[in-house]
PDB file of C-alpha atoms in Angstrom:
ATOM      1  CA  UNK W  11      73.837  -0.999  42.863  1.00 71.00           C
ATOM      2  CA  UNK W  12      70.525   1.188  42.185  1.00 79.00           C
ATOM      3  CA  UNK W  13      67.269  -0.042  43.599  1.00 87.00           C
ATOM      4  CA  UNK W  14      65.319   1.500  40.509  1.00 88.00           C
ATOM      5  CA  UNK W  15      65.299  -1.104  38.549  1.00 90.00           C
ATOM      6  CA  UNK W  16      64.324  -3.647  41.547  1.00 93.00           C
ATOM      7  CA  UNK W  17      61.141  -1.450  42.605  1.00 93.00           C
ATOM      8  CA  UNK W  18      60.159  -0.968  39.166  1.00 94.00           C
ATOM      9  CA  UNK W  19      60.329  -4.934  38.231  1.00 96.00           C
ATOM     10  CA  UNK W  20      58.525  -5.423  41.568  1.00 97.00           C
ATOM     11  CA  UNK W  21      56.414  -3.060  40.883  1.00 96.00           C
ATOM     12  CA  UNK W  22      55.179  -4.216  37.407  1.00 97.00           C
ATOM     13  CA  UNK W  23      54.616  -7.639  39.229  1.00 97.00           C
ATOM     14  CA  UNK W  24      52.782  -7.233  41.951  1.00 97.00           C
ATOM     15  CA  UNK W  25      50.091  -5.492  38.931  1.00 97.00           C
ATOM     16  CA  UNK W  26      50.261  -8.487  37.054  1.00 97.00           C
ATOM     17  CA  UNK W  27      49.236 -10.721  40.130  1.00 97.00           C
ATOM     18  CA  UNK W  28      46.226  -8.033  40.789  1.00 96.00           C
ATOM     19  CA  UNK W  29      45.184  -8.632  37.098  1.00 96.00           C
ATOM     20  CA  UNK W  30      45.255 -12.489  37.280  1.00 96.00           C
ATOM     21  CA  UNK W  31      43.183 -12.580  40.422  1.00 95.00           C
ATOM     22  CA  UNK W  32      40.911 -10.219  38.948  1.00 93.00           C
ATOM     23  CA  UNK W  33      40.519 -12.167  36.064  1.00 91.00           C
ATOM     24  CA  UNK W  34      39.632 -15.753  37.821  1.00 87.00           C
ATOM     25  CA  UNK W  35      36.664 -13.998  38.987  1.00 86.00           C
ATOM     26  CA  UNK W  36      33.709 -15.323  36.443  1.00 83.00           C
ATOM     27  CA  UNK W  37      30.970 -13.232  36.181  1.00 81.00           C
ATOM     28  CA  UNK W  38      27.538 -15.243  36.404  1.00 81.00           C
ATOM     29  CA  UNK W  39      24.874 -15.274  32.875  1.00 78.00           C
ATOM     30  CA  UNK W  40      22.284 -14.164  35.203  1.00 81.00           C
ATOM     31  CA  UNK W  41      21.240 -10.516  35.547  1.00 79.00           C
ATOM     32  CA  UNK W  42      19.498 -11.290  38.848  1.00 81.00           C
ATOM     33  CA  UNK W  43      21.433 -10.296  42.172  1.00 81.00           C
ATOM     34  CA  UNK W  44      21.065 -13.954  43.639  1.00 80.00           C
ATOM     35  CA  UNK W  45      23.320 -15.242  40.804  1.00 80.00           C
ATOM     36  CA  UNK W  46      26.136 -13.888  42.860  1.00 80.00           C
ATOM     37  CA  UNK W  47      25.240 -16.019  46.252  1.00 82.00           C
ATOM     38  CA  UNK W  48      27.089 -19.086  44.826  1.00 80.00           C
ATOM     39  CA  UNK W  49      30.780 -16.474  44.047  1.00 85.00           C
ATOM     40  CA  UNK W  50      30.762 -14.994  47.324  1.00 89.00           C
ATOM     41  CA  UNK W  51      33.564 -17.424  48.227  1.00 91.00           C
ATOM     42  CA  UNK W  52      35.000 -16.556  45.294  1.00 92.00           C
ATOM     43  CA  UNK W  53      35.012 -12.938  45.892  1.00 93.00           C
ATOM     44  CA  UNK W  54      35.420 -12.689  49.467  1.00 94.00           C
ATOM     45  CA  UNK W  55      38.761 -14.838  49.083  1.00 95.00           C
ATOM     46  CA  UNK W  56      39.862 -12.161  46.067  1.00 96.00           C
ATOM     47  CA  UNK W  57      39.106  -8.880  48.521  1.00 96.00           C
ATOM     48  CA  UNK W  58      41.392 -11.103  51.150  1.00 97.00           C
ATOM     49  CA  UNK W  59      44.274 -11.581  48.764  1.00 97.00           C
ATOM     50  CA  UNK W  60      43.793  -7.806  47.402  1.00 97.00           C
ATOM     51  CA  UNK W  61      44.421  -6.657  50.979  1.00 97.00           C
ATOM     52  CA  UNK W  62      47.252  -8.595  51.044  1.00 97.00           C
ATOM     53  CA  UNK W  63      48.897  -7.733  48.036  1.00 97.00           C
ATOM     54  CA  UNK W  64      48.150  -4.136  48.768  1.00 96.00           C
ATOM     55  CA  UNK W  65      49.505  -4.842  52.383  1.00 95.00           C
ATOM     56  CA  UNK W  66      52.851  -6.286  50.409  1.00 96.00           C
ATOM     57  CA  UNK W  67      53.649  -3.441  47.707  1.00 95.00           C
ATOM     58  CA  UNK W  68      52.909  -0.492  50.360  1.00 92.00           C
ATOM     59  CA  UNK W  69      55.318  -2.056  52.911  1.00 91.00           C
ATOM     60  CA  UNK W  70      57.945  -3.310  50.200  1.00 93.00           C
ATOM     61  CA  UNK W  71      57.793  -0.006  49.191  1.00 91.00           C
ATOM     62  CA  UNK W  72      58.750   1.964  52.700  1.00 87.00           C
ATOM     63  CA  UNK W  73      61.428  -0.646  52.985  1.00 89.00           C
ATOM     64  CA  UNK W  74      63.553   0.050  50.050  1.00 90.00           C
ATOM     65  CA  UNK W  75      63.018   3.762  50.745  1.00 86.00           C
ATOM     66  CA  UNK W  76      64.618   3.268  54.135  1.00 83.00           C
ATOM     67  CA  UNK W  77      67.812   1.406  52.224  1.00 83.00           C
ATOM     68  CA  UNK W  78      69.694   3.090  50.030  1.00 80.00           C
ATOM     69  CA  UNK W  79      71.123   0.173  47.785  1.00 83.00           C
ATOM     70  CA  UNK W  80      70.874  -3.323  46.821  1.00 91.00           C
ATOM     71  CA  UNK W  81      73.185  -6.113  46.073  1.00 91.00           C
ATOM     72  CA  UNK W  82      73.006  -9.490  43.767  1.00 92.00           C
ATOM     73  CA  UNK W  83      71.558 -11.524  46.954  1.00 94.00           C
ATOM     74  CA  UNK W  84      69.028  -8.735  47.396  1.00 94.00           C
ATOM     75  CA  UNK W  85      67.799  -8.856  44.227  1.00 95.00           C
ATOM     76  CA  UNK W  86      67.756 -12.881  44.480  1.00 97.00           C
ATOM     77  CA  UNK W  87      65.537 -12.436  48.256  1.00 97.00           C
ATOM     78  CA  UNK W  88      63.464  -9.785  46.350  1.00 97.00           C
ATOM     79  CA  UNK W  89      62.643 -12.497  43.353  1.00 97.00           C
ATOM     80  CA  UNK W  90      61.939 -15.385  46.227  1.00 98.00           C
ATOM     81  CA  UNK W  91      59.400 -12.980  48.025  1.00 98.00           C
ATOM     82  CA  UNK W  92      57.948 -12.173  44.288  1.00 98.00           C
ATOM     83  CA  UNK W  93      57.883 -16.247  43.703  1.00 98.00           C
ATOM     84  CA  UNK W  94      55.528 -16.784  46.997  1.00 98.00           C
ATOM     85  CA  UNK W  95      53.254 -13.516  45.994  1.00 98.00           C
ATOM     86  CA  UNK W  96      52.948 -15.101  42.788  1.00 98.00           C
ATOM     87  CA  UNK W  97      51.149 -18.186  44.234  1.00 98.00           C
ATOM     88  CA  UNK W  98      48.315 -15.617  45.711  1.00 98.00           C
ATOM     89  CA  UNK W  99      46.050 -16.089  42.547  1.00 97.00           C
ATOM     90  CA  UNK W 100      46.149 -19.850  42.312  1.00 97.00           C
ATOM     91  CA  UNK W 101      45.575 -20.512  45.672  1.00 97.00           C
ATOM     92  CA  UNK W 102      43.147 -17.756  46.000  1.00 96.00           C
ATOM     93  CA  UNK W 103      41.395 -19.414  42.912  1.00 95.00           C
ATOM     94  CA  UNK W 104      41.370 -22.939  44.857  1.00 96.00           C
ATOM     95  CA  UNK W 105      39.809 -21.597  48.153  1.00 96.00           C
ATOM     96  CA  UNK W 106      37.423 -19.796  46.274  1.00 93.00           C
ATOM     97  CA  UNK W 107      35.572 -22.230  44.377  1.00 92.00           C
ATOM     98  CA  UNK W 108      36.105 -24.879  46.715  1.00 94.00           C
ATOM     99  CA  UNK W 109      34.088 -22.872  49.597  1.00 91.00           C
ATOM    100  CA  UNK W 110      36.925 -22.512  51.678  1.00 94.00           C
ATOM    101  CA  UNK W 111      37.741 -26.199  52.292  1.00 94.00           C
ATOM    102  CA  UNK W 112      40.260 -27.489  54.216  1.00 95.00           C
ATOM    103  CA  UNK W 113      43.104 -28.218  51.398  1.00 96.00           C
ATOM    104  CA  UNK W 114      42.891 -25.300  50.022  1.00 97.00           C
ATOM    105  CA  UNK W 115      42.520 -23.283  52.908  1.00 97.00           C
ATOM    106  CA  UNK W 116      45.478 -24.578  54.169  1.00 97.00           C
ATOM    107  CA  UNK W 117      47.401 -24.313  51.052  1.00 97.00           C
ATOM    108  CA  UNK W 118      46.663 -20.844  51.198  1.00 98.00           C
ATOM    109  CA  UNK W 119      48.192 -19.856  54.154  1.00 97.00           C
ATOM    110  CA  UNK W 120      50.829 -21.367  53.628  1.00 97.00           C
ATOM    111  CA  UNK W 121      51.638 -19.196  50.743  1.00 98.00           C
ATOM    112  CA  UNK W 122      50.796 -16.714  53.374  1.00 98.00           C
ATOM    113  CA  UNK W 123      53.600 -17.655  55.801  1.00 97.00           C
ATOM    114  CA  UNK W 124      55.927 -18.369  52.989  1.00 98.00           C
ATOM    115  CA  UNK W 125      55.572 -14.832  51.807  1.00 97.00           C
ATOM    116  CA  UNK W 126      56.070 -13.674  55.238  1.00 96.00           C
ATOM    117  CA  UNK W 127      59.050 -15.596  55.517  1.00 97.00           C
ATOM    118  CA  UNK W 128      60.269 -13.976  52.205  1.00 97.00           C
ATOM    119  CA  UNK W 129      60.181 -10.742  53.225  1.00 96.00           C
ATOM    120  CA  UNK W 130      61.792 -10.899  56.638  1.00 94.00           C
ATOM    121  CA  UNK W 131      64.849 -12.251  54.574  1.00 96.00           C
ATOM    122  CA  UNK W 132      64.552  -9.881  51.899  1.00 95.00           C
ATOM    123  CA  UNK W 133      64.404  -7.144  54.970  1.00 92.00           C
ATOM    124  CA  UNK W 134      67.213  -8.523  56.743  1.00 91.00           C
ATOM    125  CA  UNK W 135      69.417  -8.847  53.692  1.00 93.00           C
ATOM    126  CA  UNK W 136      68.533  -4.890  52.995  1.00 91.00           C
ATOM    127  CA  UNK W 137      69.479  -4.414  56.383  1.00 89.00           C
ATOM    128  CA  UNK W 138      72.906  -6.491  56.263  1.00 88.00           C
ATOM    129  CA  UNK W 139      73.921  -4.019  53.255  1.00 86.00           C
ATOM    130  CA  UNK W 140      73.841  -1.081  55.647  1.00 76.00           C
ATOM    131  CA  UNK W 141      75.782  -2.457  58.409  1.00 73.00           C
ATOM    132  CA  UNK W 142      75.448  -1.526  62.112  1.00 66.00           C
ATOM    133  CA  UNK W 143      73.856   2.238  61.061  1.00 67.00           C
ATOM    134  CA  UNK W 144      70.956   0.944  58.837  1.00 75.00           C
ATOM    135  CA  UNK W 145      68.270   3.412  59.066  1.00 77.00           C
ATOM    136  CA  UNK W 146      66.429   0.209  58.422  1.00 82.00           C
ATOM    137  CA  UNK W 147      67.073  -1.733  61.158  1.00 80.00           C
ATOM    138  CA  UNK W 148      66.624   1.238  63.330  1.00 79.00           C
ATOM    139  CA  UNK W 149      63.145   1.646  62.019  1.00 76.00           C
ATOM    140  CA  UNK W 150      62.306  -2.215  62.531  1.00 77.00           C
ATOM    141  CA  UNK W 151      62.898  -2.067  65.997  1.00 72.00           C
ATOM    142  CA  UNK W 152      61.672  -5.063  67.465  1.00 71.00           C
ATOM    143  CA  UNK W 153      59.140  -5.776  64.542  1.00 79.00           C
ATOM    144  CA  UNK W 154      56.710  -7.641  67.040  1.00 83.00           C
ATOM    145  CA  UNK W 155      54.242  -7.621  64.296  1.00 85.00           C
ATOM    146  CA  UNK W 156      56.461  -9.360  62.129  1.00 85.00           C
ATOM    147  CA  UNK W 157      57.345 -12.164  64.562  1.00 88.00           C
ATOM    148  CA  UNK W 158      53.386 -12.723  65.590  1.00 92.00           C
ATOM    149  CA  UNK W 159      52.385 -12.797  62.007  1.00 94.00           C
ATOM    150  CA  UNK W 160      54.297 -16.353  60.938  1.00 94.00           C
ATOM    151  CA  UNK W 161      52.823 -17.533  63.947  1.00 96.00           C
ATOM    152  CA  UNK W 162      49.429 -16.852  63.896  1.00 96.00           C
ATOM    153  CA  UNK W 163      49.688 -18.295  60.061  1.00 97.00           C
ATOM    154  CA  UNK W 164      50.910 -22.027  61.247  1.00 96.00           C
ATOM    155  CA  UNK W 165      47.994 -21.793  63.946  1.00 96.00           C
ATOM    156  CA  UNK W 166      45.393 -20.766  61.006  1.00 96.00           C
ATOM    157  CA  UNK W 167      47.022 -23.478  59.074  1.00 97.00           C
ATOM    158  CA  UNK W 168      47.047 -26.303  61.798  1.00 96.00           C
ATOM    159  CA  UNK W 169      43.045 -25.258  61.904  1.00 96.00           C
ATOM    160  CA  UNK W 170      41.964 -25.519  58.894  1.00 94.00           C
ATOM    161  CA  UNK W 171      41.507 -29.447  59.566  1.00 89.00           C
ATOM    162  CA  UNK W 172      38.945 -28.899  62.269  1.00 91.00           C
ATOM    163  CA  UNK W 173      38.045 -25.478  61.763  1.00 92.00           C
ATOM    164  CA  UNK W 174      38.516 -23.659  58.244  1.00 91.00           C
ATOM    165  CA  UNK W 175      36.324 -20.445  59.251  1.00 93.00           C
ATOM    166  CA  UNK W 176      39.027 -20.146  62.316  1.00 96.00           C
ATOM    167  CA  UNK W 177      41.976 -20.015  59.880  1.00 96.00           C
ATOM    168  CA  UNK W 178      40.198 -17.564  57.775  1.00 95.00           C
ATOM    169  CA  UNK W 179      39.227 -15.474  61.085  1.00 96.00           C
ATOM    170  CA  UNK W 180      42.971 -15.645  61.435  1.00 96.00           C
ATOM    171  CA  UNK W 181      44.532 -14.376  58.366  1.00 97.00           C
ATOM    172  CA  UNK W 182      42.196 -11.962  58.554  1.00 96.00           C
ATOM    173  CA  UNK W 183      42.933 -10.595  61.645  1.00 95.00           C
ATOM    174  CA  UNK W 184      46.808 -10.369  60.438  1.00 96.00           C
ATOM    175  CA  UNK W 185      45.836  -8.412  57.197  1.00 95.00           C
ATOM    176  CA  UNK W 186      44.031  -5.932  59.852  1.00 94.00           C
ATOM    177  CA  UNK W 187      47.233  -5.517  61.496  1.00 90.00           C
ATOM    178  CA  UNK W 188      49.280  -4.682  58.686  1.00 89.00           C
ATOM    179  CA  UNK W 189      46.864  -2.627  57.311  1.00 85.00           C
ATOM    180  CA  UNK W 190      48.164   0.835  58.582  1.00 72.00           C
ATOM    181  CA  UNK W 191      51.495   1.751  56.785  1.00 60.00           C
ATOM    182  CA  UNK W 192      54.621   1.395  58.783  1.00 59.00           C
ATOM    183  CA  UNK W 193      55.184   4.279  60.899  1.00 64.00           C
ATOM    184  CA  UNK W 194      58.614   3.320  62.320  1.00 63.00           C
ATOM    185  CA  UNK W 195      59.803   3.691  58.845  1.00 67.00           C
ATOM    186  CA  UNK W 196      57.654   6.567  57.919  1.00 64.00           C
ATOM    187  CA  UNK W 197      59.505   8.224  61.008  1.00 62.00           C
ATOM    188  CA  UNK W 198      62.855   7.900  59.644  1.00 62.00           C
ATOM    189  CA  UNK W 199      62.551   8.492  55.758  1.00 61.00           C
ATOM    190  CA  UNK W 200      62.253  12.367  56.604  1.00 54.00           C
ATOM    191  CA  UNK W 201      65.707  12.283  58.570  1.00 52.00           C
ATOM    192  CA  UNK W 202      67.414  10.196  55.546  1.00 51.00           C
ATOM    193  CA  UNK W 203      66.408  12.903  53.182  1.00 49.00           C
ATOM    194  CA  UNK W 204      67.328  15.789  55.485  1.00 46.00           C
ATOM    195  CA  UNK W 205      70.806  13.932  55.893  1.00 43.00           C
ATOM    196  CA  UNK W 206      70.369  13.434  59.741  1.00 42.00           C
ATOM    197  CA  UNK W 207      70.678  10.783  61.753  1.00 36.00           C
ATOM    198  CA  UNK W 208      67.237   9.040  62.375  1.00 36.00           C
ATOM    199  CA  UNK W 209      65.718   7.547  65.457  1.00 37.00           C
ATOM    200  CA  UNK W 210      64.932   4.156  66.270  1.00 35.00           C
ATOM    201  CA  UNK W 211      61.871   3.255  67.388  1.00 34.00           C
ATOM    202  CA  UNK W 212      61.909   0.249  69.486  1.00 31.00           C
TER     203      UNK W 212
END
C-alpha cells in the first residue's frame, strides 16, 4: 500500500506531542526575569525533548522516502514508535518539575531507548518489504549510530541513581549525534528518483 496516509498521520502526531510539551510549560505571575530561575528545569528538559522530536520526524521522514511502500505490520511498527514518542511530554513534564531527579530521569530515558528501539523495528520492517535490493538497507549501512545510541541510553539510565547530571550529559550527547540529517539516505533518494541503482554506504 501507499505511505501517504502513514506520513501524514505521523505527521499530524508528532505536532500534537510538540503542542502538549509546549503547553506544560507554565509561565510564572512575575514580570521580573528571576521568576524564571525556578522553570529552568522545566525548560531546559522541553528544548531536550524538542531536539528529539525534531531529531525523530526529520529522520522518519528520510526513511519512508528511501521505501517505496508499506504493509499492515508497518503501519502497526509505525503506531508502536508513535506510542513511545507519545510518552515524551509526560515524562518530560516529570523531570522537569522534579529538578531532574533520579525517577524521573530515569523514566525518561527509558522512553528514550524505547523509542529507539521502535524505530530500528519500524526501519527493519521497511526494509524487509524491499527485499535483498532495499535502497534502504543500502543506505543504513552499518548504522553504528543506531547501535551506540540504545547503549549509551541504558548507561544514562543505570546513572541516574548515582549521578542524574551524567545521564542527562548522556542523552544529550546522543541528540548531538543525530542532529545532522542522514546523509547515507540523503545519498540515495536522488538515484531512486532518477531510476538508478543507488550506492551503499557502509
Amino acid at each position: 500500500m501507499g505511505k501517504g496516509r502513514l506520513e501524514a498521520f505521523s505527521d499530524g502526531v508528532i505536532a500534537i506531542i510538540i503542542t502538549i510539551m509546549v503547553l506544560e510549560l507554565q509561565v510564572p505571575h512575575d514580570a521580573a526575569w528571576a521568576s524564571l530561575l525556578p522553570l529552568l528545569p522545566v525548560l531546559l528538559s522541553y528544548v531536550l525533548s524538542f531536539v528529539y522530536v525534531g531529531i525523530y520526524w526529520n529522520n522518519h521522514h528520510h526513511m519512508l522516502a528511501a521505501c517505496r511502500h508499506v504493509s499492515g505490520g508497518a503501519l502497526w511498527a509505525n503506531l508502536h514508535l508513535l506510542f513511545w514518542l507519545s510518552l515524551f511530554p509526560f515524562t518530560t513534564a516529570w523531570m522537569g518539575e522534579n529538578h531532574f531527579a533520579a525517577a524521573p530521569t530515569a523514566a525518561y530515558g527509558g522512553v528514550l531507548l524505547m523509542a529507539a528501539v521502535a524505530y530500528w523495528i519500524l526501519q527493519r520492517t521497511l526494509i524487509g518489504l524491499d527485499g535483498a535490493g532495499s535502497v534502504l538497507r543500502r543506505a543504513v549501512g552499518s548504522d553504528w549510530k543506531g547501535k551506540l545510541s540504545p547503549l549509551l541510553y541504558a548507561l544514562g539510565i543505570a546513572s541516574t541513581f548515582w549521578a542524574p547530571w551524567f545521564a542527562l550529559l548522556l542523552y544529550a550527547s546522543v541528540a548531538v549525534m543525530w542532529l545532522v540529517p542522514d546523509r547515507r539516505i540523503e545519498g540515495v533518494l536522488p538515484g531512486m528518483r532518477g531510476g538508478q541503482a543507488p550506492r551503499g554506504d557502509e
